[in-house]
Coordinates of C-alpha atoms in Angstrom, one line a residue:
M1 CA 211.0 193.6 155.3
D2 CA 210.3 191.7 158.6
N3 CA 210.6 187.9 158.9
Q4 CA 206.8 187.4 158.9
K5 CA 206.4 189.0 155.4
R6 CA 209.5 187.2 154.1
K7 CA 208.1 183.8 155.1
K8 CA 204.7 184.6 153.4
L9 CA 206.5 185.6 150.2
I10 CA 208.6 182.4 150.1
L11 CA 205.4 180.3 150.7
W12 CA 203.5 181.9 147.8
C13 CA 206.5 181.5 145.4
S14 CA 206.8 177.8 146.4
I15 CA 203.1 177.3 145.7
G16 CA 203.3 179.0 142.3
L17 CA 206.3 176.9 141.3
A18 CA 204.5 173.8 142.3
L19 CA 201.5 174.6 140.2
I20 CA 203.6 175.4 137.2
A21 CA 205.4 172.0 137.6
V22 CA 202.1 170.2 137.9
A23 CA 200.8 171.9 134.7
V24 CA 204.0 171.0 132.8
V25 CA 203.9 167.3 133.9
T26 CA 200.2 167.1 133.0
T27 CA 200.8 168.5 129.6
L28 CA 203.6 166.1 128.9
L29 CA 201.5 163.2 130.0
I30 CA 198.6 164.2 127.7
L31 CA 201.0 164.7 124.8
H32 CA 202.6 161.3 125.5
K33 CA 199.2 159.7 125.7
H34 CA 198.1 161.2 122.3
S35 CA 201.4 160.3 120.6
G36 CA 201.1 156.8 121.9
Q37 CA 197.6 156.5 120.4
A38 CA 198.9 157.7 117.1
E39 CA 201.6 155.0 116.8
G40 CA 200.6 152.1 114.6
T41 CA 197.5 153.9 113.3
D42 CA 196.8 153.6 109.6
T43 CA 197.5 156.9 107.9
T44 CA 194.4 157.0 105.8
T45 CA 192.2 156.2 108.8
T46 CA 194.0 158.9 110.8
D47 CA 193.3 161.4 108.1
S48 CA 189.7 160.4 107.9
L49 CA 189.3 160.7 111.7
Q50 CA 191.0 164.0 111.8
Q51 CA 188.6 165.2 109.1
E52 CA 185.7 163.9 111.0
L53 CA 186.8 165.5 114.3
H54 CA 186.9 168.9 112.5
D55 CA 183.5 168.5 111.0
E56 CA 181.0 170.8 112.7
N57 CA 178.3 168.0 112.4
Y58 CA 180.6 165.4 114.1
N59 CA 178.9 163.6 117.0
H60 CA 181.3 162.1 119.6
T61 CA 178.7 159.8 121.1
F62 CA 178.3 157.9 117.9
G63 CA 181.6 158.7 116.2
V64 CA 179.9 159.9 113.0
S65 CA 178.9 163.1 111.3
T66 CA 175.4 163.8 110.4
N67 CA 174.4 164.2 106.7
R68 CA 177.5 162.5 105.5
Y69 CA 177.6 159.1 103.7
Y70 CA 179.4 156.1 105.0
I71 CA 180.1 152.7 103.6
L72 CA 178.8 150.0 106.0
A73 CA 180.0 146.5 105.6
L74 CA 178.1 144.0 107.8
D75 CA 179.0 140.4 107.3
N76 CA 178.6 139.8 103.5
D77 CA 176.4 142.8 102.9
T78 CA 177.5 146.3 101.9
A79 CA 175.5 149.4 102.0
L80 CA 175.7 153.2 102.1
I81 CA 174.2 154.8 105.2
I82 CA 173.6 158.4 106.2
I83 CA 172.8 159.6 109.7
Q84 CA 170.4 162.5 109.5
H85 CA 169.5 163.2 113.1
I86 CA 171.0 162.4 116.5
E87 CA 169.2 163.0 119.8
D88 CA 170.7 161.8 123.1
N89 CA 171.6 158.2 122.5
V90 CA 169.5 157.5 119.4
A91 CA 170.6 158.1 115.8
N92 CA 168.2 158.0 112.8
G93 CA 169.1 157.9 109.1
L94 CA 168.8 155.9 105.9
Y95 CA 170.3 152.6 104.7
Y96 CA 171.0 152.0 101.0
P97 CA 171.8 148.3 100.4
W98 CA 173.9 147.3 97.4
I99 CA 171.8 144.8 95.4
E100 CA 173.8 142.6 93.0
G101 CA 172.8 143.4 89.4
S102 CA 171.1 146.7 90.1
D103 CA 172.5 150.2 89.8
C104 CA 169.7 151.7 91.8
I105 CA 169.7 151.9 95.6
S106 CA 166.5 152.4 97.5
P107 CA 166.5 153.9 101.0
Q108 CA 165.4 152.0 104.1
P109 CA 165.0 153.4 107.6
L110 CA 168.1 153.0 109.9
Q111 CA 168.3 153.5 113.7
I112 CA 171.2 153.1 116.1
T113 CA 170.6 153.2 119.8
I114 CA 173.4 153.1 122.4
E115 CA 172.6 151.7 125.8
K116 CA 174.7 151.0 128.8
H117 CA 175.8 147.5 128.0
Q118 CA 174.7 147.0 124.4
S119 CA 173.9 148.8 121.2
I120 CA 170.9 148.1 119.0
L121 CA 171.0 148.4 115.2
I122 CA 167.6 148.5 113.4
I123 CA 167.5 148.4 109.6
D124 CA 164.1 148.2 107.9
N125 CA 162.5 147.0 111.1
K126 CA 165.1 144.2 111.5
T127 CA 166.9 144.4 114.8
L128 CA 170.4 143.4 115.6
T129 CA 171.6 143.7 119.2
I130 CA 175.3 144.1 119.8
K131 CA 176.3 142.5 123.1
E132 CA 179.1 144.8 124.1
E133 CA 179.7 147.7 126.3
G134 CA 177.8 150.8 125.3
D135 CA 180.7 152.8 123.8
K136 CA 181.6 150.1 121.4
I137 CA 179.7 151.5 118.4
P138 CA 181.6 154.8 118.2
N139 CA 184.9 152.9 118.6
M140 CA 184.0 150.8 115.6
M141 CA 183.7 153.9 113.3
N142 CA 187.3 153.9 112.1
G143 CA 187.2 152.0 108.8
K144 CA 188.7 148.9 110.3
Q145 CA 186.9 145.5 110.5
H146 CA 185.6 144.6 113.9
S147 CA 183.7 141.6 115.2
F148 CA 181.0 141.4 117.9
L149 CA 178.5 138.9 119.4
D150 CA 174.8 139.4 119.2
E151 CA 172.3 138.4 121.9
E152 CA 172.2 134.9 120.5
E153 CA 176.0 134.6 120.7
Q154 CA 176.4 134.8 116.9
R155 CA 179.6 136.5 115.7
H156 CA 179.3 139.3 113.1
H157 CA 181.8 141.4 111.2
F158 CA 181.4 145.1 110.9
S159 CA 183.2 148.1 109.5
L160 CA 182.2 151.7 108.8
T161 CA 184.2 154.0 106.5
P162 CA 183.4 157.6 105.4
Y163 CA 182.5 157.6 101.7
A164 CA 184.8 159.7 99.6
A165 CA 184.6 160.1 95.8
P166 CA 187.9 159.7 94.0
P167 CA 189.7 162.9 93.2
Y168 CA 188.3 164.6 90.1
S169 CA 189.4 167.7 88.2
E170 CA 187.9 168.8 84.9
I171 CA 190.7 168.9 82.3
V172 CA 189.9 171.8 80.0
D173 CA 191.9 171.5 76.7
N174 CA 190.6 173.5 73.7
R175 CA 193.7 173.0 71.6
F176 CA 193.3 171.8 68.0
S177 CA 189.5 171.9 68.3
N178 CA 188.3 175.0 66.5
K179 CA 189.0 177.1 69.7
R180 CA 191.3 180.1 69.7
V181 CA 193.5 179.4 72.7
Y182 CA 196.9 181.1 72.1
K183 CA 198.4 184.4 71.2
V184 CA 200.7 184.1 68.2
K185 CA 204.3 185.1 67.5
V186 CA 205.1 185.6 63.8
T187 CA 208.7 185.5 62.5
K188 CA 208.8 186.8 59.0
D189 CA 211.1 185.8 56.1
V190 CA 213.0 182.9 57.7
E191 CA 215.4 181.6 55.0
Y192 CA 215.2 177.8 54.7
A193 CA 217.3 177.3 51.6
T194 CA 218.6 178.9 48.3
A195 CA 217.9 177.6 44.8
D196 CA 218.1 178.6 41.2
G197 CA 214.9 179.9 39.7
Y198 CA 213.0 182.9 38.3
W199 CA 211.2 184.4 41.3
T200 CA 209.4 183.4 44.5
S201 CA 206.7 186.0 44.9
V202 CA 204.2 188.0 42.8
V203 CA 201.6 190.0 44.6
G204 CA 198.9 192.4 43.4
Y205 CA 198.0 190.3 40.4
Q206 CA 194.4 189.4 41.3
D207 CA 192.8 191.8 38.8
D208 CA 195.0 190.7 35.9
S209 CA 194.2 187.9 33.5
Y210 CA 196.5 184.9 33.4
L211 CA 197.5 185.6 29.8
K212 CA 198.4 189.2 30.6
L213 CA 200.7 188.0 33.5
L214 CA 202.4 185.5 31.2
R215 CA 203.2 188.3 28.7
E216 CA 204.4 190.7 31.4
K217 CA 206.7 188.2 33.1
I218 CA 208.1 186.6 29.9
K219 CA 211.3 188.7 30.1
E220 CA 212.0 187.6 33.7
S221 CA 211.6 184.0 32.8
K222 CA 214.6 183.9 30.3
Q223 CA 217.3 183.6 32.9
R224 CA 217.4 181.7 36.2
R225 CA 219.2 183.1 39.2
E226 CA 219.9 182.2 42.8
L227 CA 216.9 182.9 45.0
S228 CA 216.5 183.0 48.8
L229 CA 213.6 180.7 49.8
T230 CA 211.8 182.0 52.8
M231 CA 208.9 181.2 55.1
D232 CA 206.8 183.0 57.8
I233 CA 206.6 181.0 61.0
Y234 CA 203.6 181.3 63.3
E235 CA 204.2 180.1 66.9
P236 CA 201.6 179.7 69.7
I237 CA 202.5 181.7 72.8
G238 CA 200.8 181.2 76.2
D239 CA 197.4 179.9 77.1
Q240 CA 194.9 179.5 79.9
N241 CA 197.1 176.7 81.4
Q242 CA 200.5 177.7 80.3
R243 CA 202.5 175.7 82.7
Q244 CA 200.7 172.4 81.9
D245 CA 200.9 173.1 78.2
S246 CA 204.6 173.9 78.4
L247 CA 205.3 170.5 80.1
L248 CA 203.3 168.7 77.3
M249 CA 205.1 170.7 74.6
M250 CA 208.5 169.8 76.0
E251 CA 207.5 166.1 76.1
S252 CA 206.0 165.7 72.6
G253 CA 206.2 169.0 70.8
R254 CA 203.6 170.7 68.7
P255 CA 202.1 169.5 65.4
L256 CA 203.3 171.4 62.3
I257 CA 201.2 172.7 59.4
V258 CA 202.9 173.9 56.3
L259 CA 200.6 176.2 54.2
L260 CA 201.2 176.8 50.5
H261 CA 199.6 179.5 48.4
G262 CA 198.2 179.0 44.9
G263 CA 198.8 180.9 41.7
A264 CA 199.4 178.4 38.9
F265 CA 203.1 178.1 39.8
Y266 CA 203.5 181.6 38.5
V267 CA 202.2 184.1 41.0
G268 CA 201.3 184.3 44.7
D269 CA 202.9 184.9 48.1
K270 CA 203.0 183.4 51.6
G271 CA 201.6 186.7 53.0
M272 CA 198.3 186.5 51.0
E273 CA 195.3 187.2 53.2
H274 CA 193.9 183.7 53.2
I275 CA 197.2 182.0 53.9
A276 CA 198.2 184.4 56.6
G277 CA 194.7 184.2 58.1
W278 CA 194.7 180.4 58.2
S279 CA 198.3 180.3 59.6
D280 CA 197.2 182.6 62.4
Y281 CA 194.0 180.6 63.1
F282 CA 195.8 177.3 63.4
A283 CA 198.6 178.7 65.5
Q284 CA 196.0 180.0 67.9
Q285 CA 194.8 176.4 68.3
G286 CA 198.3 175.1 69.1
Y287 CA 199.9 174.3 65.8
I288 CA 203.3 175.5 64.6
C289 CA 202.4 177.0 61.2
A290 CA 204.8 177.8 58.4
A291 CA 203.6 179.8 55.4
V292 CA 206.1 178.9 52.7
N293 CA 207.2 180.7 49.5
Y294 CA 208.5 178.4 46.8
R295 CA 210.0 179.0 43.3
L296 CA 207.6 180.4 40.7
G297 CA 207.7 181.1 37.0
F298 CA 208.4 179.3 33.8
R299 CA 208.7 179.8 30.1
P300 CA 205.6 178.9 28.1
L301 CA 206.8 175.4 27.3
K302 CA 205.2 172.1 28.6
R303 CA 208.5 170.8 30.0
E304 CA 209.1 174.2 31.7
I305 CA 205.6 174.1 33.3
E306 CA 206.2 170.6 34.6
Q307 CA 209.7 171.6 35.9
A308 CA 208.0 174.5 37.8
G309 CA 205.9 171.9 39.6
Y310 CA 208.9 169.8 40.4
D311 CA 210.8 172.8 41.7
A312 CA 207.9 173.7 44.0
I313 CA 207.9 170.1 45.4
D314 CA 211.6 170.2 45.9
D315 CA 211.3 173.5 47.8
V316 CA 208.6 172.3 50.1
K317 CA 210.8 169.2 50.9
K318 CA 213.6 171.6 51.7
A319 CA 211.3 173.6 54.0
L320 CA 210.2 170.5 55.8
R321 CA 213.8 169.3 56.3
Y322 CA 214.7 172.8 57.7
L323 CA 211.8 172.7 60.2
I324 CA 212.6 169.1 61.2
Q325 CA 216.3 170.1 61.7
H326 CA 215.1 173.0 63.9
Q327 CA 212.4 171.0 65.8
Q328 CA 213.9 171.8 69.2
E329 CA 213.9 175.5 68.5
Y330 CA 210.3 175.5 67.4
H331 CA 209.1 172.6 69.6
I332 CA 207.8 170.6 66.6
D333 CA 206.5 167.1 66.9
T334 CA 208.0 165.5 63.8
D335 CA 205.5 162.6 64.0
R336 CA 202.6 165.0 63.3
L337 CA 203.3 166.8 60.0
F338 CA 200.5 168.3 58.0
L339 CA 200.3 170.0 54.6
A340 CA 197.6 172.4 53.3
G341 CA 197.4 174.4 50.1
T342 CA 195.2 176.0 47.6
S343 CA 195.3 175.3 43.9
A344 CA 199.0 175.0 42.8
G345 CA 199.9 175.0 46.5
S346 CA 197.5 172.0 47.0
I347 CA 199.0 170.2 43.9
T348 CA 202.4 170.7 45.5
A349 CA 201.2 169.5 48.9
L350 CA 199.8 166.3 47.4
M351 CA 202.8 165.6 45.2
T352 CA 205.1 166.2 48.2
A353 CA 203.1 163.9 50.6
F354 CA 202.9 161.0 48.1
G355 CA 206.3 161.4 46.4
K356 CA 208.8 158.7 46.6
D357 CA 212.0 158.7 48.7
N358 CA 210.7 161.1 51.4
D359 CA 212.7 161.0 54.7
F360 CA 209.6 162.2 56.5
H361 CA 205.9 161.1 56.6
I362 CA 203.0 163.5 56.1
T363 CA 200.1 162.7 58.5
A364 CA 197.4 164.4 56.4
V365 CA 196.9 166.8 53.6
A366 CA 194.2 169.5 53.2
N367 CA 193.6 169.7 49.5
M368 CA 191.8 172.8 48.4
W369 CA 190.8 172.6 44.7
G370 CA 194.1 170.8 43.8
A371 CA 195.0 167.7 41.8
I372 CA 197.7 165.1 41.0
N373 CA 199.1 163.9 37.7
N374 CA 198.9 160.2 38.4
L375 CA 196.6 158.3 40.8
K376 CA 199.1 155.5 41.3
I377 CA 201.3 157.8 43.4
L378 CA 198.7 157.6 46.2
K379 CA 200.1 154.1 47.0
N380 CA 203.4 155.6 48.1
S381 CA 202.2 156.9 51.5
H382 CA 199.4 156.1 53.9
T383 CA 198.4 159.8 54.2
D384 CA 194.8 160.9 54.8
I385 CA 193.2 163.6 52.8
I386 CA 190.5 166.2 53.2
S387 CA 189.4 167.9 49.9
F388 CA 187.4 170.9 48.9
H389 CA 186.4 171.5 45.3
G390 CA 183.8 173.1 43.2
T391 CA 182.1 171.1 40.4
A392 CA 182.3 174.0 38.0
D393 CA 186.1 174.6 38.4
Q394 CA 187.5 175.4 35.0
L395 CA 191.1 175.9 36.1
V396 CA 191.7 172.6 38.0
P397 CA 189.3 169.7 37.1
Y398 CA 186.9 168.6 39.9
D399 CA 187.3 165.0 38.7
Q400 CA 189.8 164.6 35.9
G401 CA 190.7 166.5 32.7
I402 CA 193.0 169.2 31.3
P403 CA 193.5 172.3 33.4
F404 CA 192.9 175.9 32.3
Q405 CA 189.8 175.0 30.3
D406 CA 188.7 178.7 30.7
I407 CA 191.7 179.9 28.7
N408 CA 191.8 177.9 25.5
K409 CA 191.1 174.1 25.2
T410 CA 193.6 173.7 22.4
I411 CA 196.4 175.6 24.2
G412 CA 195.5 173.7 27.4
K413 CA 196.0 170.3 25.7
R414 CA 199.2 171.4 24.2
M415 CA 200.6 173.0 27.4
F416 CA 199.3 170.8 30.2
S417 CA 198.9 167.1 31.0
T418 CA 195.8 165.4 32.4
L419 CA 195.2 166.1 36.0
Y420 CA 193.1 164.1 38.5
G421 CA 191.1 166.3 40.8
S422 CA 189.6 165.9 44.2
A423 CA 186.8 163.5 43.2
S424 CA 189.2 161.1 41.6
I425 CA 191.6 161.5 44.6
D426 CA 188.9 160.8 47.1
R427 CA 187.7 157.6 45.3
Q428 CA 191.2 156.2 45.0
A429 CA 192.2 157.1 48.6
K430 CA 189.1 155.4 50.0
A431 CA 189.9 152.3 47.8
L432 CA 193.3 152.2 49.4
G433 CA 191.8 152.3 52.9
Y434 CA 192.8 155.9 53.7
R435 CA 190.6 158.3 55.6
S436 CA 189.3 160.7 53.0
E437 CA 186.7 163.4 53.1
L438 CA 185.5 165.2 50.0
H439 CA 183.5 168.5 50.4
T440 CA 181.9 169.2 47.1
F441 CA 180.6 172.7 46.3
E442 CA 177.9 172.2 43.6
G443 CA 178.4 174.9 40.9
G444 CA 181.4 176.2 42.7
S445 CA 184.3 177.6 40.7
H446 CA 188.0 177.9 41.4
G447 CA 189.1 179.7 44.5
L448 CA 186.2 178.8 46.8
H449 CA 187.5 181.1 49.5
E450 CA 187.1 184.2 47.4
N451 CA 184.3 186.3 46.1
P452 CA 184.3 187.5 42.5
D453 CA 186.0 190.7 43.6
H454 CA 188.8 188.7 45.3
S455 CA 187.6 189.6 48.8
I456 CA 187.4 186.7 51.3
N457 CA 184.2 184.7 51.1
Y458 CA 183.9 184.2 54.9
E459 CA 181.1 181.6 54.7
N460 CA 183.3 179.3 52.6
Y461 CA 186.5 180.4 54.3
N462 CA 185.3 179.6 57.8
Y463 CA 183.6 176.3 56.6
I464 CA 186.9 175.2 55.2
Q465 CA 189.1 176.0 58.2
E466 CA 186.7 174.4 60.6
H467 CA 186.5 171.2 58.7
I468 CA 190.3 171.1 58.3
A469 CA 190.6 171.6 62.1
S470 CA 188.3 168.7 62.8
F471 CA 189.9 166.5 60.3
F472 CA 193.4 167.1 61.6
Y473 CA 192.3 166.7 65.2
R474 CA 191.1 163.2 64.3
E475 CA 194.6 162.5 63.0
M476 CA 196.0 163.3 66.5
V477 CA 193.2 161.5 68.3
P478 CA 192.3 158.7 65.9
Q479 CA 189.9 157.1 68.4
E480 CA 188.1 159.5 70.7
I481 CA 187.1 158.2 74.1
K482 CA 183.6 156.9 74.6
I483 CA 181.9 155.8 77.8
E484 CA 180.4 152.4 77.4
Q485 CA 178.0 150.5 79.7
D486 CA 178.6 146.8 80.5
R487 CA 175.6 144.9 79.2
N488 CA 176.0 142.3 82.0
D489 CA 176.4 144.7 84.8
P490 CA 174.5 148.0 84.8
R491 CA 176.8 149.4 87.5
H492 CA 179.9 148.9 85.4
F493 CA 181.0 151.6 82.8
Y494 CA 184.3 151.6 80.9
I495 CA 186.5 153.2 78.3
D496 CA 187.8 150.9 75.6
N497 CA 190.8 153.0 74.4
K498 CA 194.5 152.2 74.6
N499 CA 195.6 155.7 73.7
I500 CA 194.9 157.3 77.1
T501 CA 197.4 158.0 79.8
Q502 CA 195.2 159.7 82.5
V503 CA 191.5 159.2 83.5
L504 CA 189.5 160.8 86.2
W505 CA 185.9 159.8 87.0
S506 CA 183.0 161.8 88.5
V507 CA 179.3 160.8 89.2
P508 CA 177.7 164.1 90.4
D509 CA 174.4 162.6 91.7
G510 CA 175.6 159.1 92.5
F511 CA 178.3 157.1 94.1
I512 CA 181.5 155.6 92.8
I513 CA 181.9 152.3 94.6
R514 CA 185.1 151.2 92.7
C515 CA 187.2 152.5 89.9
S516 CA 190.3 152.0 87.9
D517 CA 191.9 154.0 85.1
T518 CA 189.5 152.7 82.5
D519 CA 186.6 151.3 84.5
V520 CA 184.1 152.6 87.1
W521 CA 181.3 151.0 89.1
V522 CA 178.5 153.3 90.2
L523 CA 175.3 153.4 92.1
W524 CA 172.5 156.0 92.1
P525 CA 170.0 156.6 94.9
E526 CA 166.5 156.1 93.9
E527 CA 165.8 159.8 94.4
S528 CA 168.8 161.1 92.3
P529 CA 167.7 164.0 90.0
S530 CA 169.9 162.7 87.2
R531 CA 172.1 159.9 86.2
R532 CA 175.3 161.3 84.7
I533 CA 178.9 160.1 84.5
E534 CA 181.7 162.5 83.7
V535 CA 185.2 161.5 82.7
S536 CA 188.2 163.7 82.1
G537 CA 191.8 162.9 81.2
R538 CA 194.5 163.0 78.6
Y539 CA 195.5 161.0 75.5
N540 CA 199.0 159.6 75.2
N541 CA 200.0 162.6 73.2
G542 CA 199.0 165.0 76.0
I543 CA 195.7 166.2 74.5
G544 CA 193.0 166.5 77.1
F545 CA 189.5 165.2 76.9
R546 CA 186.2 165.5 78.6
R547 CA 183.1 163.4 78.1
T548 CA 179.6 163.1 79.7
L549 CA 177.3 160.2 79.5
T550 CA 173.7 160.9 80.6
L551 CA 171.4 157.9 81.0

């Protein structure tokens, strides 16, 4: 290579290196400039500006996006504005003033014009001239308060902030509300205790008369023996929001329902179709359910029959203590214990709930054609009751009387004491201030869940389970949330409920101008298609809620 070519090569390399150096220095200066501008900037404002800058409708001349709402504060007045159209140096839109005492905002025309040494703001044909350099308006669109002089040297205060509704997510929680949410895991024959007795299960007796059963089992009732007392446990597994539900379950546990079959303390089993069906149904809603077998059988003597009742009560208490001792294993909330039973199972549930010297408290009882032997025991526990009973029940009296009237009245008086059925229980519970519901089936006989052929009467069966579910839900949510409107301020809505831990507000066709956990202040444009407020959240026990108020 000759010297001439070598010199040209060196010259071009030097020029290239110089250009690269200039580019690097320029880039560093730009980065430094931008980093310097970011220092000391409010984080919220920065985020809003970044969002604005990425908006395809953002206009750099005015510093706003078209078709987006802003909160404008001008001196002592506040309004919502929206810029609908920008052409050259003129922006046109609407101005919605907030009028004290009114929840309706009516639009007024708005125009902003940017000139070389001043800006002109026209609202409803009223003109305000801003005596500043022409680029002042866009610089004021950052949410901070600015001041300026008008053409008459009067000072004004001005701020413009993008309107953003508070975060809202609809909490969907169908647990405990007649919705089947979970799959169910069933653990059969869990032994909760042992005890001396005659037997714990008799199945396949439905077509036999009661007297026939007594005769057939008389030999087995001569000698007591040690029995294994068992239960079937139904656990909810997984749901549409399993992670959230798992967290709530770990915090508070699940409510427990103990279900007890009927059978006159002589026959029956935890696996009977109606008991297994209800156990599965309530477990699908989110309850831990335990279908319990208890001691059955007696010799045909009055004191033996009464002892059979006491044995059943003692067994149910043992079952409850076992479940409470294993509350961590089954994730049980021991503050929410429920009992439900049919016939003798209901008698046992009621006598257990209202018995003396319990080391647990029963929240509520579902009494299905059951009774108690003394109304005074209801004073022992503030436990709420939902009852179902037929007026023509000859086995267990609807109001009060001797049981087994369909067998023989003389034998009934000799063998059984007076019982107080659902009507008597309901009157006394209400007199004591308890929450009590009585569902009377006019002309209904014993076993309302069954047809004469002992198949399930699904009309009654479903009616009963749905009303139990609603009654028990009220026990866990004693005061459901309600959106109220302030009589003195139509913009103010609130929830008067101390049992909530999370509240989220939404006004789909309006604006939330301020809100707290339990209060919200709203405005609706005059042209809004509807006025609707939505609220979603959770009660203190983790149960979610959703409500809508339409005006």
